[in-house]
Coordinates of C-alpha atoms and ligand atoms in Angstrom, one line a residue:
X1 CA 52.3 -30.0 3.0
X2 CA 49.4 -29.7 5.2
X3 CA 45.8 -28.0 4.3
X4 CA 44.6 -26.1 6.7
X5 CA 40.9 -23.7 6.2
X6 CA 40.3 -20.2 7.7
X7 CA 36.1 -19.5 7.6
X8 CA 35.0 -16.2 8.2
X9 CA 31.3 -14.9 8.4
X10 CA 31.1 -10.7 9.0
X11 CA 28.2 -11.1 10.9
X12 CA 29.9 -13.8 13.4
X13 CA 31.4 -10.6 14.9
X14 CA 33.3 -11.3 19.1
X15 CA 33.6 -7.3 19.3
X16 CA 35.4 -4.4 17.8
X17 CA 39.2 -4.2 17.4
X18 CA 40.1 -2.6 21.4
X19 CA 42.9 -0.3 20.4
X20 CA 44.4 -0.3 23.9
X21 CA 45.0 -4.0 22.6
X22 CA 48.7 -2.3 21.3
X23 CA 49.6 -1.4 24.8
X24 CA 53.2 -1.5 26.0
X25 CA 55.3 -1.1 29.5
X26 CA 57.6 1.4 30.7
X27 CA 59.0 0.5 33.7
X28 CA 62.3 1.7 35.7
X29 CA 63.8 -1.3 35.1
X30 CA 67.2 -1.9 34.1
X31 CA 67.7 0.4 31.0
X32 CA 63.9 0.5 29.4
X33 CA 64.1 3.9 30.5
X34 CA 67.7 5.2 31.4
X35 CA 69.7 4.6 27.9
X36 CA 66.5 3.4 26.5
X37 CA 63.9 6.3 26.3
X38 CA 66.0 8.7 27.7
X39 CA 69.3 9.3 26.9
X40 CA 70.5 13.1 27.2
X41 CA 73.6 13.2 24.8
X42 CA 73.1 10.8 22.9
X43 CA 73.3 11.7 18.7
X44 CA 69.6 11.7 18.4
X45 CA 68.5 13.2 21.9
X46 CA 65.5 15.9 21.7
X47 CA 65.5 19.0 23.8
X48 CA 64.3 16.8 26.7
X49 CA 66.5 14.1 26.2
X50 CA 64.7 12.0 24.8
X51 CA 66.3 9.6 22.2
X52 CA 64.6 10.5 18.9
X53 CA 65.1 7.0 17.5
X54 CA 63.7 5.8 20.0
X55 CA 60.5 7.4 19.4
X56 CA 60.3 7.0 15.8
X57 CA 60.3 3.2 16.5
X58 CA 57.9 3.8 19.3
X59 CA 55.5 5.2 16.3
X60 CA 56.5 2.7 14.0
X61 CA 55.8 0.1 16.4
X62 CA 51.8 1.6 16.7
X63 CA 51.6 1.5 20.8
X64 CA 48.6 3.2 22.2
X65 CA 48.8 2.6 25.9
X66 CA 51.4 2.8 28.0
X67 CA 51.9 1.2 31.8
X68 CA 54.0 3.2 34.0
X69 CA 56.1 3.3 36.2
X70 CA 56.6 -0.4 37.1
X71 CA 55.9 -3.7 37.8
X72 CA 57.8 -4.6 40.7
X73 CA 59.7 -1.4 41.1
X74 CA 56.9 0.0 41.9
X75 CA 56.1 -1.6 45.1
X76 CA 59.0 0.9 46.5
X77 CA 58.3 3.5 44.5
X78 CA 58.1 7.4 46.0
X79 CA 56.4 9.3 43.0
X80 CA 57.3 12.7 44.6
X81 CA 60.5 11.7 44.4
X82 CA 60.4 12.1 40.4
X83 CA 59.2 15.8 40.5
X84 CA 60.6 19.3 40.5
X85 CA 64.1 20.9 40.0
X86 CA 66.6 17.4 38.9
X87 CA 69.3 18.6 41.1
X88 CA 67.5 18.3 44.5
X89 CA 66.1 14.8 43.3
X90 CA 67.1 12.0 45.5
X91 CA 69.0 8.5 44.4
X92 CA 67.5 6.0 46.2
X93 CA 68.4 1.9 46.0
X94 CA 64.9 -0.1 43.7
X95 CA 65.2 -3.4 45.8
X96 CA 63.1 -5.1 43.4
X97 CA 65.9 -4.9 40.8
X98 CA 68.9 -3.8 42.8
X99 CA 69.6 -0.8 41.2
X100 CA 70.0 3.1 41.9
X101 CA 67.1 4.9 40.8
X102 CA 68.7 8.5 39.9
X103 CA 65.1 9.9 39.6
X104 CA 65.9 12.3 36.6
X105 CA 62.9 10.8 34.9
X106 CA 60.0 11.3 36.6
X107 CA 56.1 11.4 36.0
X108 CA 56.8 15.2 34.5
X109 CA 58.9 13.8 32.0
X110 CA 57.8 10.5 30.9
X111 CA 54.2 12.4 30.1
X112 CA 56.1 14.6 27.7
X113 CA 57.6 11.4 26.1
X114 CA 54.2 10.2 26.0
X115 CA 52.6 12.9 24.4
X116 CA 55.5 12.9 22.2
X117 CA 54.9 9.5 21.6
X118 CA 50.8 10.3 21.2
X119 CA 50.5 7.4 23.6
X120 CA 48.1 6.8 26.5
X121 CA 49.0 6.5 29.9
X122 CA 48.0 4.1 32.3
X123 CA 49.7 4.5 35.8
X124 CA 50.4 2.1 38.1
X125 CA 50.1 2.7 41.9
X126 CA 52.6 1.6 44.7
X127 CA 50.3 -0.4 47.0
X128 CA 53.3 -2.3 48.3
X129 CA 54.7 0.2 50.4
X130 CA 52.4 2.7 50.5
X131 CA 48.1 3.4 50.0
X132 CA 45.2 4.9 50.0
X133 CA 46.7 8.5 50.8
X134 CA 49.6 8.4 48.3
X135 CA 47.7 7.4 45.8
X136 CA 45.4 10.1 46.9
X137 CA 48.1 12.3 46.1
X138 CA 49.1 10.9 43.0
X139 CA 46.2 11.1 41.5
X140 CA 45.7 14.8 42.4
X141 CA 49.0 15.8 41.0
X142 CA 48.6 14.1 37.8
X143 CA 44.7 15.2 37.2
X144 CA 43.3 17.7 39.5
X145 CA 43.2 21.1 37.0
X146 CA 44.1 23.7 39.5
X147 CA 43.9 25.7 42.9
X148 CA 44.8 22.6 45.1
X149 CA 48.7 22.2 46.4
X150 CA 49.4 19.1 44.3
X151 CA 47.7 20.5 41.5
X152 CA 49.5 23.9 41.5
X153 CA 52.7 22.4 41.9
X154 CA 52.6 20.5 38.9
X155 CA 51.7 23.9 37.0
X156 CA 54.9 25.1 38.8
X157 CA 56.8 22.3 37.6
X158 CA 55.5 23.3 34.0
X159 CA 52.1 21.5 33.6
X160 CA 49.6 23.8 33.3
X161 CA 46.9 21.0 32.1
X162 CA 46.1 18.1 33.9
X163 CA 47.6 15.0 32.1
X164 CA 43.8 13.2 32.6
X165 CA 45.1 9.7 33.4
X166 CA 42.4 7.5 33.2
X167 CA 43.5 3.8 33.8
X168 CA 45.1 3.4 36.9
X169 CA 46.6 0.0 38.6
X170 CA 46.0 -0.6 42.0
X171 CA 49.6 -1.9 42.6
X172 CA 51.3 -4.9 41.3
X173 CA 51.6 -8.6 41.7
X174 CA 50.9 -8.0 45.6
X175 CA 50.1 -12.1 45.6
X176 CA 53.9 -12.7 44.7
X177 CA 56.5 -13.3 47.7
X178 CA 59.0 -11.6 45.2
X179 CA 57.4 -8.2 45.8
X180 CA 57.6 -5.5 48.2
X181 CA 54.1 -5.7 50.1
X182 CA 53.2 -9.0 49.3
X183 CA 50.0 -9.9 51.0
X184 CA 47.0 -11.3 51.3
X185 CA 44.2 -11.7 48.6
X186 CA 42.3 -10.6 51.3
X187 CA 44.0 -7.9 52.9
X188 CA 45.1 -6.9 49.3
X189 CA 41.2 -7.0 48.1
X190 CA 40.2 -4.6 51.5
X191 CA 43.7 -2.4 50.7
X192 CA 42.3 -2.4 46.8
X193 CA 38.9 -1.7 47.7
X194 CA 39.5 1.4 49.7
X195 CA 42.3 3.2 47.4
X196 CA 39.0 2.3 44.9
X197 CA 36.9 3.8 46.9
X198 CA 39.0 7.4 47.4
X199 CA 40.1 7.2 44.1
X200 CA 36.6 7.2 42.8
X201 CA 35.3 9.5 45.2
X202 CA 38.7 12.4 43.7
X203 CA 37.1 11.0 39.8
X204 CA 34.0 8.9 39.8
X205 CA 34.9 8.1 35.9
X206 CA 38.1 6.5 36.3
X207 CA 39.1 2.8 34.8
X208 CA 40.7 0.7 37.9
X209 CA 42.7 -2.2 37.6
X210 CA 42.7 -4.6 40.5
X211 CA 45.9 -7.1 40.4
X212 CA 44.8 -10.6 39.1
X213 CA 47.7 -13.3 39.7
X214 CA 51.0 -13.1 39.1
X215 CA 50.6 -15.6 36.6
X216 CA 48.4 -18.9 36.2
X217 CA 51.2 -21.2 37.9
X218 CA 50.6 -19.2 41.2
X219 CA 49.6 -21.6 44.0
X220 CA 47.0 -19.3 45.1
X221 CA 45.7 -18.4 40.8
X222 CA 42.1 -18.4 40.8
X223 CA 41.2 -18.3 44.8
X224 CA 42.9 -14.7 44.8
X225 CA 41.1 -13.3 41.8
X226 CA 38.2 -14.9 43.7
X227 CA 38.6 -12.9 47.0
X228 CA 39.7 -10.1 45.4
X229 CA 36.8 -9.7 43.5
X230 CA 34.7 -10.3 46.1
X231 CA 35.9 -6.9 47.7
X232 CA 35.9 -4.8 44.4
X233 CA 33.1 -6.0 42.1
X234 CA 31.5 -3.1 42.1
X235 CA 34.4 -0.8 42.2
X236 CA 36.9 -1.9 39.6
X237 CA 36.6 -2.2 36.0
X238 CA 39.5 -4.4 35.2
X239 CA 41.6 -7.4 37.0
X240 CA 45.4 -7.6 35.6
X241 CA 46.9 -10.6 34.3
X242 CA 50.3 -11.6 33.3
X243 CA 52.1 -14.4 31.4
X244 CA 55.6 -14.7 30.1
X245 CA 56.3 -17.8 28.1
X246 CA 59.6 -19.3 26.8
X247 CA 61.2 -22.8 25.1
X248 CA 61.9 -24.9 28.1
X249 CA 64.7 -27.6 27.5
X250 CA 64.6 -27.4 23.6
X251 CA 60.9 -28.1 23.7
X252 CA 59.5 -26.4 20.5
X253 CA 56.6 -28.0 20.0
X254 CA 55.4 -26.5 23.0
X255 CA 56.6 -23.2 23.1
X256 CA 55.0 -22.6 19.5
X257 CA 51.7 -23.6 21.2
X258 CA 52.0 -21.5 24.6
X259 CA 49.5 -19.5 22.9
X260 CA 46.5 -22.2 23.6
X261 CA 48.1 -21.6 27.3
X262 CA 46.7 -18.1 27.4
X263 CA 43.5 -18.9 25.3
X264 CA 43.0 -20.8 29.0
X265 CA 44.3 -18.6 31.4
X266 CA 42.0 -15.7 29.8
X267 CA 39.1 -18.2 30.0
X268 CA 39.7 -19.3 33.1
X269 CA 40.0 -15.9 34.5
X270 CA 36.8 -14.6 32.8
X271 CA 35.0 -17.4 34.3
X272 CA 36.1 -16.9 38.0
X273 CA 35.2 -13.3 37.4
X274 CA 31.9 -14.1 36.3
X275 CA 31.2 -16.9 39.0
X276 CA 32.1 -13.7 41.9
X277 CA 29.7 -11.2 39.1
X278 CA 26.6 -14.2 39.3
X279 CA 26.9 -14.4 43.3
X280 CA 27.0 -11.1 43.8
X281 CA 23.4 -10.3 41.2
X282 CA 25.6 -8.1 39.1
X283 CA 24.8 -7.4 35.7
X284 CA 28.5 -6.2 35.3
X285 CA 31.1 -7.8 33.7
X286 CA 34.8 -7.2 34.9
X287 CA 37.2 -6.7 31.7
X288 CA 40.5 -8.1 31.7
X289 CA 43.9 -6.1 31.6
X290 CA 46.3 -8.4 30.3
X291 CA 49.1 -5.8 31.1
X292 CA 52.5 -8.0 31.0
X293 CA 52.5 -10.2 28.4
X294 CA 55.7 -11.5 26.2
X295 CA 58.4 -14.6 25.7
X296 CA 60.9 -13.8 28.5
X297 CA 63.5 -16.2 29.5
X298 CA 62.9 -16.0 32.9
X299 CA 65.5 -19.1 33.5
X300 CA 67.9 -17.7 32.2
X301 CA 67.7 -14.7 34.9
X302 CA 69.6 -17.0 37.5
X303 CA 72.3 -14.4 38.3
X304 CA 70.1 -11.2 38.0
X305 CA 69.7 -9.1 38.9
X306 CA 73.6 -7.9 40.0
X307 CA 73.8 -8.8 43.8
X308 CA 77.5 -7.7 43.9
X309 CA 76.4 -3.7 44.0
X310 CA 74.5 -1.3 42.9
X311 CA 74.6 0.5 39.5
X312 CA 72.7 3.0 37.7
X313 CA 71.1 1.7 34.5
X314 CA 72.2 -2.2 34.7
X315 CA 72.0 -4.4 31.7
X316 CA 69.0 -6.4 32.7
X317 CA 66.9 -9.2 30.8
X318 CA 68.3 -7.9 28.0
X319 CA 66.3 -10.9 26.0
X320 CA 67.5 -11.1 22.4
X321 CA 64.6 -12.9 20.7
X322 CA 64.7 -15.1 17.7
X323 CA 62.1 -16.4 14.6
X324 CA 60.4 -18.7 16.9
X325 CA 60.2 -16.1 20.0
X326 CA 58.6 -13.9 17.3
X327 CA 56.5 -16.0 16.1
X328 CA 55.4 -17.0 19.7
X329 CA 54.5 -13.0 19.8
X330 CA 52.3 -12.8 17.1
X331 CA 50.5 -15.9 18.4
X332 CA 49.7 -14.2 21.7
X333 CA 48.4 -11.1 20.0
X334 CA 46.0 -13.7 18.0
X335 CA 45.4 -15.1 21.6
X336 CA 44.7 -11.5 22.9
X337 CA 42.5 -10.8 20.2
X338 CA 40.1 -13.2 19.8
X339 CA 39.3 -12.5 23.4
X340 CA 38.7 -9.0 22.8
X341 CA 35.4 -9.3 24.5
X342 CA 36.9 -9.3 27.4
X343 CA 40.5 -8.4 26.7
X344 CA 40.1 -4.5 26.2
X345 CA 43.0 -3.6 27.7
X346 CA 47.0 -5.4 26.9
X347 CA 50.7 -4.3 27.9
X348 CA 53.9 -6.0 26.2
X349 CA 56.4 -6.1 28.6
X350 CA 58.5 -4.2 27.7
X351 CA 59.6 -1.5 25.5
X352 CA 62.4 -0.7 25.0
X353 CA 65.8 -2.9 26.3
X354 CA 64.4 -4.7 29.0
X355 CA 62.3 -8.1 27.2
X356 CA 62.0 -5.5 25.3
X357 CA 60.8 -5.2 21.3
X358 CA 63.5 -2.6 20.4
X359 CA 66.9 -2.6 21.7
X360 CA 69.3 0.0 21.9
X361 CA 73.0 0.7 23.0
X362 CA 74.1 3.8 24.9
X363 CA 75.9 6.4 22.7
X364 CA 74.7 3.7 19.8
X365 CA 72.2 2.2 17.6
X366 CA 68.6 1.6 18.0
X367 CA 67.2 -1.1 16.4
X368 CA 63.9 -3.8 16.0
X369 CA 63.9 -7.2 17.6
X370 CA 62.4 -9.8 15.5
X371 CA 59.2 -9.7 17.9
X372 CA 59.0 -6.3 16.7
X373 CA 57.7 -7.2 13.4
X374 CA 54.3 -9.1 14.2
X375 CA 53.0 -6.4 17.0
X376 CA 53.8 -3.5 14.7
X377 CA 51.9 -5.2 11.5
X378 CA 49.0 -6.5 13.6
X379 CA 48.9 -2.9 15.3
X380 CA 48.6 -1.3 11.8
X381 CA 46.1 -4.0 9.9
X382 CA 43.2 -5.0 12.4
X383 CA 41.1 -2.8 12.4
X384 CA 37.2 -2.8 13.0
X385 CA 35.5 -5.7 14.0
X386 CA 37.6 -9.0 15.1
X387 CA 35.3 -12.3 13.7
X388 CA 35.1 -15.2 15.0
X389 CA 37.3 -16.9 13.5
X390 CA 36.9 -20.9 12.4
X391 CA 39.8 -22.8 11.9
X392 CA 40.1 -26.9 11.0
X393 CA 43.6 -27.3 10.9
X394 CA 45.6 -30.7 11.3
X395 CA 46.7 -31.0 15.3
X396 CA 50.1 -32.3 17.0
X397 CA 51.0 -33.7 20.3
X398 CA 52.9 -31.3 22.8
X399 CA 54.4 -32.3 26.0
X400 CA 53.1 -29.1 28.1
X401 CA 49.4 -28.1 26.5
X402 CA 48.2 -31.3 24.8
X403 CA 46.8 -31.7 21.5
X404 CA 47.7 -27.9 19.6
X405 CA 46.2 -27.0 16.2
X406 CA 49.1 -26.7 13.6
X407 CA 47.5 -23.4 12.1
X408 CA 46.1 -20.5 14.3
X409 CA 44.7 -17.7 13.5
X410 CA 42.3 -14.6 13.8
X411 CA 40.4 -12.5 11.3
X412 CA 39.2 -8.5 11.5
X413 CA 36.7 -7.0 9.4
X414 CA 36.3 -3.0 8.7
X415 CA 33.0 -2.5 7.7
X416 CA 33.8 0.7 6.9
X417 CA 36.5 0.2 4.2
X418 CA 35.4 -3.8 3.3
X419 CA 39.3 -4.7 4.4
X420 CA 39.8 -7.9 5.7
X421 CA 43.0 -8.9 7.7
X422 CA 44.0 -12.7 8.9
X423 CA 46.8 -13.1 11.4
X424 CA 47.8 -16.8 11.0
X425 CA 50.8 -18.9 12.5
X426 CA 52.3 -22.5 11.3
X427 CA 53.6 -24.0 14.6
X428 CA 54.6 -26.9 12.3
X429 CA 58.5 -27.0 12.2
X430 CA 59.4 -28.8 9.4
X431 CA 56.0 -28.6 6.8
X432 CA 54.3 -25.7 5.4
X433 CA 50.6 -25.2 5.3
X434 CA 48.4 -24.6 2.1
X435 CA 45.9 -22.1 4.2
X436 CA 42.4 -21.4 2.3
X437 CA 41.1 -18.5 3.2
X438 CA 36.7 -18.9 2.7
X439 CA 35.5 -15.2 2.7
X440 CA 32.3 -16.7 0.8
X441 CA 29.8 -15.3 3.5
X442 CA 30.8 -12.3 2.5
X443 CA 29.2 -12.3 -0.9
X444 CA 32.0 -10.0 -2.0
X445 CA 34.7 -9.9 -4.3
X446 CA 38.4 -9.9 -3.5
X447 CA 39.9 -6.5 -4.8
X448 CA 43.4 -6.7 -4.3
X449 CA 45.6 -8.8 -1.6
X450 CA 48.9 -8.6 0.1
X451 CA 50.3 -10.6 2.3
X452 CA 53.7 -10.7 4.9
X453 CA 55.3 -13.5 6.2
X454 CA 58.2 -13.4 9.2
X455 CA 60.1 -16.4 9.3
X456 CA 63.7 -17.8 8.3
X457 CA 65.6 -21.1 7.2
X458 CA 67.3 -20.8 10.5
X459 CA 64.3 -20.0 13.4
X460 CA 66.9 -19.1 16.1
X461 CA 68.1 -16.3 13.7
X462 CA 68.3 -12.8 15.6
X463 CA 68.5 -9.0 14.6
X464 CA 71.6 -7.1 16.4
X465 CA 73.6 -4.4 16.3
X466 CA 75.6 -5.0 13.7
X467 CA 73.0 -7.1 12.0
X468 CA 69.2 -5.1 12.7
X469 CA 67.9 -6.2 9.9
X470 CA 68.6 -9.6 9.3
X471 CA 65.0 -10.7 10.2
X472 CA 62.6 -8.9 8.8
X473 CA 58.7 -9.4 7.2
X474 CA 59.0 -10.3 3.7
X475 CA 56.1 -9.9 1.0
X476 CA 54.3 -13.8 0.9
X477 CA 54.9 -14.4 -3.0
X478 CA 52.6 -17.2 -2.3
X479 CA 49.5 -15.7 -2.0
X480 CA 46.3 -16.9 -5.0
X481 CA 43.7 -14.1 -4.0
X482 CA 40.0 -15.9 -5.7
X483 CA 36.6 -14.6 -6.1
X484 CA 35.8 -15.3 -3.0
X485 CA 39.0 -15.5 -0.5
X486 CA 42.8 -16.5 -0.8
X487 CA 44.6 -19.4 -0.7
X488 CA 48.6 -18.6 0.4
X489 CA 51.5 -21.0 1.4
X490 CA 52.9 -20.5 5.0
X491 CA 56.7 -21.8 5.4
X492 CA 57.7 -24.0 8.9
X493 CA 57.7 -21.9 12.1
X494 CA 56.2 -18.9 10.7
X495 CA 53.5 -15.7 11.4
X496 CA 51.7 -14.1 8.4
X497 CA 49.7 -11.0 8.3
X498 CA 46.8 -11.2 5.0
X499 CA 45.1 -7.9 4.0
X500 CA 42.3 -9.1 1.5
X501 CA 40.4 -5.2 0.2
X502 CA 37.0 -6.0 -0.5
X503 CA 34.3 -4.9 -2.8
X504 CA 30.7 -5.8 -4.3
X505 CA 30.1 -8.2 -6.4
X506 CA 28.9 -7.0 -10.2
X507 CA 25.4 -7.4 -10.3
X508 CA 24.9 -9.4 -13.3
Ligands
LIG1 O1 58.3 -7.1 33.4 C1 59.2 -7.6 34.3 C2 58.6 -7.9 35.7 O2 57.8 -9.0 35.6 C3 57.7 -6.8 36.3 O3 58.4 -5.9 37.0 C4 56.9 -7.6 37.2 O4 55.6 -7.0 37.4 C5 56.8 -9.0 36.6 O5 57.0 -10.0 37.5

């Protein structure tokens, strides 16, 4: 067995819990949306055709935030052509995924799912194929209240209110050759810059998102968040980044760690950003959007998307993740949230289907992916303040990222009801860890404790159809709360959520 320590201090606070930390990605992708969201129908469809399961896990799941309408479909997208009576809609072909966009669902419709849904959204502009005018346009249709063409046709189309969109992408992984419009960092940073610009001059108080890199193994990572910063400092809020991460050649050791891999592309990221902030005098600091994030085994996607014709709906990436891919998730999130002074803002990708934390079947089922488990506990337990969290843990050798602690973890305090919650992974795959938990700077008193621990005898266990619940979190039996902290065992391969309540101490 290994010993591993957790220390936590309440005043060693890295900034409060960012609730857009829970956010999630609709894109038109596949079937996240067609036989994923929307399914008219189906058993459980709602008077818009919406699947009702669908939602409910939605809740259950604890998503705040919501990117729309792609990713790389969006780099050919025609939002207009998503509005107004469904009959006069046009199909038109998505080249990014090869498939027939029937345009039933449209920005109309998915803001009624996400009201439903109580969800934020955050809409992603085509910059690929279009600019500064359509976004224009966009924006004016979604948010301008009244007595302007775009505005009053969205009342005609059954909107009186404005949806009041407030986080906006300026277009998607334009440094990737995969995507429709790729360019430039600097002809993307002047393109960027200007939409900015009108944008802000339409809503001075919007939140923009400038793309970062496609991901940290980009030839160009770094020099384009570089030059692209140097055109929208001032005008931007955010820069995007992305990272999928999967076991490469049965290499486990290093998949469990990929999280330390995002611990340094966040870093890394935050540190060009502030490099362009110190040249440039500013006292403003740019916050990062990690909005795609998620174990996606992107080589397995060989034959994908379909090249042999074009179908409405096809069954893409439809990812069916394991113990260790879930485990993987929940060690991102801990990633994501000890950054969370800089990190305000984080998508999943995706929802629903497509890498997607609950899967359904047309006509069928809905049900939760093992990854659903650790976003949907860690959504509904950290609350308040994350801490910095202090970890001596033993260390092992991995092929891809070095030397990786055995045990991570993160800790949130809420002042306001003395709850404390630790999110803690064993990477080790064959010995348990005896975790002690050291709340003593507290000077507080453990109440009560629960803990629940996700992992299985066999990691590359899966929930299916037939199956949904064959992985699921399990109450840590485990668990010694003391007078001042916990000590709890953690099994091989496995994520664990702690809620320790706290109270005073009796004087005396
Ligand atoms: O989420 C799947 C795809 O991954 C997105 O469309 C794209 O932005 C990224 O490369």
């Amino acid at each position: 067995m290994h010993l591993a320590h957790v220390t936590l201090d309440p005043a060693a606070v890295v900034a409060p819990v960012s609730r857009r930390t829970f956010g999630t990605f609709v894109e038109h992708m596949g079937r996240c949306v067609y036989t994923g969201l929307y399914e008219p129908g189906h058993p459980s469809a709602d008077e818009d055709g919406f699947r009702s399961d669908v939602l409910a896990l939605t809740r259950e799941l604890g998503v705040t935030v919501v990117r729309y309408p792609g990713g790389n479909f969006v780099s050919g997208y025609r939002w207009e052509d998503g509005i107004g009576p469904r009959e006069q809609r046009p199909r038109r072909r998505d080249l990014a995924w090869r498939g027939i966009e029937t345009n039933e669902v449209g920005i109309d419709e998915f803001a009624r799912w996400a009201a439903k849904a109580d969800i934020e959204i955050m809409y992603a502009l085509n910059l690929g194929t279009r600019g500064v005018q359509e976004a224009l346009d966009v924006h004016e249709y979604l948010n301008q209240p009244a007595g302007t063409h775009l505005a009053d046709l969205r009342r005609t189309n059954g909107a009186e209110k404005p949806y009041g969109v407030r986080m906006w992408c300026l277009g998607n992984e334009l440094d990737g050759p995969w995507q429709l419009g790729y360019t430039s960092a600097d002809a993307y940073g002047q393109l960027a810059a200007a939409t900015a610009r009108a944008l802000r001059a339409a809503e001075p108080g919007l939140e923009l998102i400038v793309c970062g890199s496609s991901s940290s193994a980009m030839p160009t990572f770094g020099a384009w968040e570089a030059t692209v910063l140097e055109h929208t400092y001032d005008l931007v809020d955010y820069v995007s980044c992305h990272a999928y991460y999967e076991e490469h050649d049965g290499d486990l050791g290093s998949f469990l760690a990929c999280a330390a891999d995002m611990d340094h592309f966040i870093d890394s990221v935050v540190a060009t950003a502030d490099s362009i902030g110190a040249r440039l005098r500013s006292k403003k600091k740019i916050q990062l959007s990690f909005d795609e994030w998620n174990v996606w085994y992107l080589s397995r996607f060989q034959n994908q998307p379909p090249t042999d014709g074009w179908q409405v709906a096809p069954r893409v990436i439809e990812d069916e993740y394991n113990v260790a891919d879930a485990v993987v998730v929940g060690n991102l999130l801990i990633s994501l949230l000890r950054h969370s002074d800089r990190v305000t803002a984080a998508c999943q990708a995706q929802l629903v289907n497509v890498i997607a934390p609950i899967r359904t079947e047309p006509r069928g089922p809905a049900w939760r992916q093992t990854t659903f488990h650790p976003f949907a506990r860690t959504a509904a337990l950290a609350r308040g303040d994350v801490l910095r969290t202090v970890v001596d843990s033993p260390s092992y050798q991995t092929a891809r990222y070095g030397e990786a602690a055995v045990l991570d973890a993160v800790a949130t305090h809420d002042p306001a009801t003395g709850d404390v919650a630790i999110f803690v992974v064993n990477r080790d795959d064959t010995r348990p860890v005896q975790l002690t938990i050291d709340l003593t700077r507290f000077g507080l008193t453990v109440r009560s404790a629960e803990a629940s621990t996700l992992s299985d005898d066999d990691i590359r266990a899966t929930n299916t159809a037939d199956q949904q619940d064959r992985i699921i979190l399990r109450p840590n039996r485990q668990l010694t709360p003391n007078t001042s902290g916990a000590q709890i065992v953690l099994p091989p391969v496995s994520w664990t959520a702690v809620r320790l309540s706290t109270q005073p101490r009796p004087v005396g």
